[in-house]
Short mmCIF file of C-alpha atoms and ligand atoms in Angstrom, two decimals:
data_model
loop_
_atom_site.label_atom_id
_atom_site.label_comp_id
_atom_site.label_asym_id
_atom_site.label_seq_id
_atom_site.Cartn_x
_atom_site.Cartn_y
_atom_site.Cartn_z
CA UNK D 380 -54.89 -2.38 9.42
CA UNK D 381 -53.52 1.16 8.05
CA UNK D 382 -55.07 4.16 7.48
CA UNK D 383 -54.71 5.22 4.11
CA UNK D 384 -55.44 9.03 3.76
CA UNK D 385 -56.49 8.43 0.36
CA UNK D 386 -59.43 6.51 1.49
CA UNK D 387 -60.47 9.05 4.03
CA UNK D 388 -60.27 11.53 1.83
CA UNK D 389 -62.33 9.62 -0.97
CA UNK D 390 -65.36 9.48 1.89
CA UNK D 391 -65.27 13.03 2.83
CA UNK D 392 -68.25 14.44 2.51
CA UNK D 393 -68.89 18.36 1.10
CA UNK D 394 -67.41 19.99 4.16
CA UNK D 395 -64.55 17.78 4.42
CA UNK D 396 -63.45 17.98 1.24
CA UNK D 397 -61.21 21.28 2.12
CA UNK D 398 -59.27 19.04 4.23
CA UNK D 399 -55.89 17.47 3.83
CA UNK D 400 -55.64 14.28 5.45
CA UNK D 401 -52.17 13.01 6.38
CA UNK D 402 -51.62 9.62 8.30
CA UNK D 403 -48.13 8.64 10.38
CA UNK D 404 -46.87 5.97 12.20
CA UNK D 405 -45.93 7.61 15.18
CA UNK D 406 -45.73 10.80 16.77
CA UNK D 407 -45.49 12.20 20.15
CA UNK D 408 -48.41 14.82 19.92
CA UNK D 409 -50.91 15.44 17.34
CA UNK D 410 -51.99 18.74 18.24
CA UNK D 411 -48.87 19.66 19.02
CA UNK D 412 -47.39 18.68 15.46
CA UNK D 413 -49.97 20.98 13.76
CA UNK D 414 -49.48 23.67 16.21
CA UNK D 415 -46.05 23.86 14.70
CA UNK D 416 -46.82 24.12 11.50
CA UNK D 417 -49.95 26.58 11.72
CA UNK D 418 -47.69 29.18 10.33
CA UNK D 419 -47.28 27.17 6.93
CA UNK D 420 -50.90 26.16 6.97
CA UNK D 421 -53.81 28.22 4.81
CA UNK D 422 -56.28 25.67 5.15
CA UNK D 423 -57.53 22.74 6.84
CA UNK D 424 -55.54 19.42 8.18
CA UNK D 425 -56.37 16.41 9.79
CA UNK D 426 -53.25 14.70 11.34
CA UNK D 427 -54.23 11.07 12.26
CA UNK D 428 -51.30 9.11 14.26
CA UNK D 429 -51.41 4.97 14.85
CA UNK D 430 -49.36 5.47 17.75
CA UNK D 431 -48.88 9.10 19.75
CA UNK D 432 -45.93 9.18 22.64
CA UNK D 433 -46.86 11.72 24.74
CA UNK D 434 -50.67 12.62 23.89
CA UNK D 435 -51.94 15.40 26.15
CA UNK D 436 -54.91 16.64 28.24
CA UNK D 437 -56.04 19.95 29.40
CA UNK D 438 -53.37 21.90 32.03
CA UNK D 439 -50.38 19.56 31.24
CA UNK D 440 -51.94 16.37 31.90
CA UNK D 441 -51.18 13.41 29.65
CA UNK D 442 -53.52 11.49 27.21
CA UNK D 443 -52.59 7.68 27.71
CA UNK D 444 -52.95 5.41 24.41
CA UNK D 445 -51.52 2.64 22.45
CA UNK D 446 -50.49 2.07 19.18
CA UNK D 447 -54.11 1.01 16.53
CA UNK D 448 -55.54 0.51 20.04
CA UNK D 449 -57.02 4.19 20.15
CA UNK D 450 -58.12 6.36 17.60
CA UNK D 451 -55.61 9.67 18.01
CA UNK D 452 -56.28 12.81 15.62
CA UNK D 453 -56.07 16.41 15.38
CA UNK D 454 -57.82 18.47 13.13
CA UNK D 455 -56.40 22.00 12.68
CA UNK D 456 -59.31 24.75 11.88
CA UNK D 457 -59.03 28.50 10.54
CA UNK D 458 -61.87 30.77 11.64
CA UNK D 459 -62.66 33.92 10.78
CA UNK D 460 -63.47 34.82 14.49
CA UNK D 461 -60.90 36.19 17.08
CA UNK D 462 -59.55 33.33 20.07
CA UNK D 463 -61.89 34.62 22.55
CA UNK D 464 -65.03 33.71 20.43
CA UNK D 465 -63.70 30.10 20.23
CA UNK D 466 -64.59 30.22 23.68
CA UNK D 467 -67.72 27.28 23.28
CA UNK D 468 -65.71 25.49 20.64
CA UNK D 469 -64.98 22.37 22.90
CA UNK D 470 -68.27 21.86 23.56
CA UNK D 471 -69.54 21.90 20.21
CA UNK D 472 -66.70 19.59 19.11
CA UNK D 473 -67.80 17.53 21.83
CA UNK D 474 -71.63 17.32 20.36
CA UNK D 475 -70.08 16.85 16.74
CA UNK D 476 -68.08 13.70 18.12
CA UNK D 477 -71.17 12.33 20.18
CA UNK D 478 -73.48 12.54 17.19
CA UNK D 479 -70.28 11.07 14.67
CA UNK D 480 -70.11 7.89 17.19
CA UNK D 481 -74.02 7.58 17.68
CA UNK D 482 -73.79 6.28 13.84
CA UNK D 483 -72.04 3.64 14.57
CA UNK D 484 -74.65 3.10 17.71
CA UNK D 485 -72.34 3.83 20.32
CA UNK D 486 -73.94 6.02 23.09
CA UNK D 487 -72.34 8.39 24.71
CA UNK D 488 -73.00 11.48 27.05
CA UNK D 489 -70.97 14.62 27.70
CA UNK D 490 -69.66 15.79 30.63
CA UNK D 491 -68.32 19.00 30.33
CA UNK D 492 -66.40 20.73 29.23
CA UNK D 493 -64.37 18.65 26.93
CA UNK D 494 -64.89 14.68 28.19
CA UNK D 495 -66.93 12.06 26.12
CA UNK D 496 -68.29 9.10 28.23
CA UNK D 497 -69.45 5.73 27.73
CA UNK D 498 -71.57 3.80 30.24
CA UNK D 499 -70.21 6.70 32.80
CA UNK D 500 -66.61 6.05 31.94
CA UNK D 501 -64.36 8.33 29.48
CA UNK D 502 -64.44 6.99 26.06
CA UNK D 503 -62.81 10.27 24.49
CA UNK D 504 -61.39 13.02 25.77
CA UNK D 505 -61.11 16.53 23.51
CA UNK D 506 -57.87 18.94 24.17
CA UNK D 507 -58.61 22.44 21.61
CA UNK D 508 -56.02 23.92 21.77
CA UNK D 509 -55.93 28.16 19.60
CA UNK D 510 -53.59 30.42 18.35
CA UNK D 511 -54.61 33.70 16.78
CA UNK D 512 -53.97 34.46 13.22
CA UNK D 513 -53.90 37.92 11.57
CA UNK D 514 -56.32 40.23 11.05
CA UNK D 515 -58.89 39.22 14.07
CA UNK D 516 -59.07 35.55 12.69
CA UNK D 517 -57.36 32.25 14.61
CA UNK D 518 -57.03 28.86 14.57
CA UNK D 519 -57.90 26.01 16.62
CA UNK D 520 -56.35 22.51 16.74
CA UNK D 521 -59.01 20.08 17.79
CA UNK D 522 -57.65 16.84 19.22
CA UNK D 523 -59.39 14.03 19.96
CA UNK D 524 -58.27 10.65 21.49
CA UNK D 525 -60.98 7.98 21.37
CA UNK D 526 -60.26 4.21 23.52
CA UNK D 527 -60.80 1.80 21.34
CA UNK D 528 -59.12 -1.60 22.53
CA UNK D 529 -57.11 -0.57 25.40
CA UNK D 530 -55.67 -3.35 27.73
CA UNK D 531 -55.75 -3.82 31.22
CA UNK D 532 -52.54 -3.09 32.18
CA UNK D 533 -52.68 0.55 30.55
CA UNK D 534 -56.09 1.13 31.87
CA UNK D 535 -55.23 0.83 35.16
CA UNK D 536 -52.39 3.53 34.56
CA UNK D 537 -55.14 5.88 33.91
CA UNK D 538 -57.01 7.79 37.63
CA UNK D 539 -60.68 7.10 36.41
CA UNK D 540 -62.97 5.34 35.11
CA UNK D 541 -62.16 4.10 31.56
CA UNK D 542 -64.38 2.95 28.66
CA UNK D 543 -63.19 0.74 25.64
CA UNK D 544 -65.48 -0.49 22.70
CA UNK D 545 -63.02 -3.61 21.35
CA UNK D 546 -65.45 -3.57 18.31
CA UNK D 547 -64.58 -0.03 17.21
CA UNK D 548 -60.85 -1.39 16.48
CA UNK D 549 -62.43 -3.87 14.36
CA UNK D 550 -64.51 -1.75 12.09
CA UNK D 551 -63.52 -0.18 8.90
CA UNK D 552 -61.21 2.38 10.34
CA UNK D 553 -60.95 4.91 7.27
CA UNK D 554 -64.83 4.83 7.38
CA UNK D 555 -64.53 5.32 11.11
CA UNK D 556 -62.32 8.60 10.59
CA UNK D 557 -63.68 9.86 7.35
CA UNK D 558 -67.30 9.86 9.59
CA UNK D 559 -66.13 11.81 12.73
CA UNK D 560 -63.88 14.04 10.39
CA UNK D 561 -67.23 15.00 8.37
CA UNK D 562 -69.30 15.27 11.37
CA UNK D 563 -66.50 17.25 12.85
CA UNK D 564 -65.86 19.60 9.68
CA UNK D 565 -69.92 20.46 9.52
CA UNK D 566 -69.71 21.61 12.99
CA UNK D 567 -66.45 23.77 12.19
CA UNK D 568 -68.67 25.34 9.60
CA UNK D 569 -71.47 25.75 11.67
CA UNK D 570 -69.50 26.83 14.45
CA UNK D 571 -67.74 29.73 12.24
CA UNK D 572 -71.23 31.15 11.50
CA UNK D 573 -73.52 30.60 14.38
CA UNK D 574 -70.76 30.41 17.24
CA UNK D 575 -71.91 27.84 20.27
CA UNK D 576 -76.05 29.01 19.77
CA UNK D 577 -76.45 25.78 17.36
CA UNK D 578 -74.83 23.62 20.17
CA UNK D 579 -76.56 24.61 23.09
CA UNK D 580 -79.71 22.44 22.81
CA UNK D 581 -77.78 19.57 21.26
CA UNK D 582 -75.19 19.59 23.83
CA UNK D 583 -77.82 19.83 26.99
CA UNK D 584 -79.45 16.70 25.21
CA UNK D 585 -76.44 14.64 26.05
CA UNK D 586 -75.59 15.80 29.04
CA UNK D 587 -74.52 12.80 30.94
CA UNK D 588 -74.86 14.32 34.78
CA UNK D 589 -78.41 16.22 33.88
CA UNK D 590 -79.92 16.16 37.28
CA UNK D 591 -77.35 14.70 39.00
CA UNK D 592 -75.62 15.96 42.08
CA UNK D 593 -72.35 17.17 41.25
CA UNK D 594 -68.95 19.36 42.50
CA UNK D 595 -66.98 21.65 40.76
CA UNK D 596 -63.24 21.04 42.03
CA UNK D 597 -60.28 23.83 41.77
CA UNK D 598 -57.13 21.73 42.37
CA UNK D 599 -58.64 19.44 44.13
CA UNK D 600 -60.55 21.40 46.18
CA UNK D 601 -64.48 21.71 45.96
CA UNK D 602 -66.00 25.26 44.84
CA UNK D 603 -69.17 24.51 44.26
CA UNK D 604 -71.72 21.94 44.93
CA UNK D 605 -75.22 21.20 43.33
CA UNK D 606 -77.91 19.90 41.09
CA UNK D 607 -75.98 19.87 37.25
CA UNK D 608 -78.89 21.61 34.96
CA UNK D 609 -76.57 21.90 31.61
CA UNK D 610 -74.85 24.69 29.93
CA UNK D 611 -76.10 28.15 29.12
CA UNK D 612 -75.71 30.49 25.91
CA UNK D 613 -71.72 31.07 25.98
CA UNK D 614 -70.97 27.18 27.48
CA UNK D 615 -71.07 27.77 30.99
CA UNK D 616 -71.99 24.94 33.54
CA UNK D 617 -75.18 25.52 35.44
CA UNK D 618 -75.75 24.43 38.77
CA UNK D 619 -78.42 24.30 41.39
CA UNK D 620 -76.94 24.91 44.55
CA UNK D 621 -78.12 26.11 47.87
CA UNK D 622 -78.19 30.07 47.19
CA UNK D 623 -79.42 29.54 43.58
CA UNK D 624 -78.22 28.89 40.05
CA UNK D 625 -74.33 28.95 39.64
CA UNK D 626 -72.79 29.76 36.11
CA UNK D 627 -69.25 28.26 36.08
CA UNK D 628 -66.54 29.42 33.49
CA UNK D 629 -64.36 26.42 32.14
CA UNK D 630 -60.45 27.47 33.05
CA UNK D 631 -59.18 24.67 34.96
CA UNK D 632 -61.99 23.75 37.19
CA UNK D 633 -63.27 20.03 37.25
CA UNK D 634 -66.74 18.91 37.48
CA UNK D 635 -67.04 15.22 39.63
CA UNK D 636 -70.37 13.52 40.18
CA UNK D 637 -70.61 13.82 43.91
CA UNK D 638 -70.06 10.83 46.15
CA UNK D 639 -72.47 11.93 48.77
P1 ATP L 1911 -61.22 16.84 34.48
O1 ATP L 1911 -62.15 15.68 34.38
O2 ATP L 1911 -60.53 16.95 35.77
O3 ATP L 1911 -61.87 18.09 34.00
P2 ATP L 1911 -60.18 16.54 32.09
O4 ATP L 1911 -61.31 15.69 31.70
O5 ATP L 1911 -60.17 17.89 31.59
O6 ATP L 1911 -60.03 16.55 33.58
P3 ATP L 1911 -58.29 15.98 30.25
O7 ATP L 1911 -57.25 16.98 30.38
O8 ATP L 1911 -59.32 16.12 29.20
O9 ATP L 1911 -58.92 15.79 31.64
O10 ATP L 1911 -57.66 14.55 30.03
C1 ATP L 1911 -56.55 14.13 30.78
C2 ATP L 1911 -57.00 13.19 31.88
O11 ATP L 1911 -57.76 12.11 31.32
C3 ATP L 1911 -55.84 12.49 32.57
O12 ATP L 1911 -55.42 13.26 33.67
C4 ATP L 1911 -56.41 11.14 32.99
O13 ATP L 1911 -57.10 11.25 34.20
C5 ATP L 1911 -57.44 10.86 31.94
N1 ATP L 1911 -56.96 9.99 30.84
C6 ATP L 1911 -55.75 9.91 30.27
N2 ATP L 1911 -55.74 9.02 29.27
C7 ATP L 1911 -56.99 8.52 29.19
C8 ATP L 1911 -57.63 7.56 28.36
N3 ATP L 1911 -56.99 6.94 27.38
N4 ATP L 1911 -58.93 7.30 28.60
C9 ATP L 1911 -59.61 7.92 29.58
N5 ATP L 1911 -59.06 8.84 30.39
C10 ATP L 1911 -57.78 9.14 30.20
#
């Protein structure tokens, strides 16, 4: 079935109301379609695609999905903050999507910074991707990428675990959107006045590797290697290791669960 932006639209709820919905067939890259046009944009846009080409993850690596078998869609953001206070801005999308999908009882936890998981294995994966505006304010393009009915031939393309929830391709999929768009919209408010301190307890409460024994990789190669507590005040991963409590910045680092 189609998305009709109308529809989505006509569910929007008071913080979603600001934003213009389109829909298209196919594209290669959500966020990077409204990354192009940010210049031409003064408010709000969600960009929903049934089938994206060349989807992408964090540090040039690719987003696999397949056309109305995953839910791909970008939502472009103005904020009245400078880029380097978007800092925490994954993470809080990540809580928004978490609590959007736990209405349709789908449980998920986070691993940070930016994937979603279900039953351990990635369900959704969030790429944010900024530009600065003028005048000390910027933009953020929020993309999200949600398995929905993925088969087994693509899944085993992909170098990890993978989650699908057939059911979510069967629901009402304007409701679907029009739920994690308003979800998603009330945290970009919240976000733009309170910054990440909102997100913090919400985000630790979903942590899916709480407790767990974990490693922070650097291409590959392990930096770090503890207990995972949760994240701190500005969105940094705390560990337990052997010296103490490590605060780790995002950049490009990876957090595994440990196989030892
Ligand atoms: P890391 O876990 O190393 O921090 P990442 O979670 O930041 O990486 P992203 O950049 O968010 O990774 O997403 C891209 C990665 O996600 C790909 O390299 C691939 O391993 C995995 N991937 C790609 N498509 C899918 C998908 N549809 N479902 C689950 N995982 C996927």
């Amino acid at each position: 079935m189609k998305l009709s932006s109308e529809r989505i639209s006509s569910l929007c709820l008071p913080a979603a109301r600001q934003v213009a919905v389109k829909v298209v067939d196919e594209t290669g890259s959500t966020n990077a379609d409204l990354l192009a046009a940010l210049e031409s944009l003064a408010s709000p846009v969600l960009l929903v695609a049934h089938a994206q080409t060349a989807g992408r993850g964090r540090a040039g690596r690719s987003w696999l999905s397949a056309p109305d078998k995953s839910l791909t869609f970008s939502l472009a953001w103005p904020f009245s903050r400078p880029l380097h206070a978007l800092v925490g801005l994954p993470l809080a999308a990540g809580v928004a999507l978490a609590e959007a999908l736990a209405m349709f009882n789908v449980t998920v936890g986070l691993k940070w910074p930016n994937d979603v998981l279900h039953e351990g294995k990635k369900l959704a994966g969030i790429l944010i991707e900024t530009a600065a505006g003028g005048s000390g304010q910027s933009w953020a393009v929020i993309g999200i990428g949600i398995n929905m009915a993925l088969d087994a031939e693509l899944m085993a393309r992909i170098d990890r675990p993978v989650a699908n929830i057939p059911w979510l391709a069967e629901l009402d999929r304007d409701m679907l959107m029009a739920t994690l768009l308003n979800r998603l919209a009330e945290a970009m408010e919240q976000f733009e006045r309170e910054g990440l301190g909102g997100f913090v307890a919400r985000w630790n409460a979903l942590h899916a590797y709480a407790g767990k024994p974990v490693v922070i990789l650097d291409n590959g190669k392990m930096v770090h290697e503890g207990i995972a507590v949760g994240i701190d005040e500005i969105g940094r991963f705390l560990l337990d290791g052997g010296a103490g409590r490590i605060a780790v910045m995002a950049g490009d680092v990876s957090l595994r669960l440990s196989e030892r």
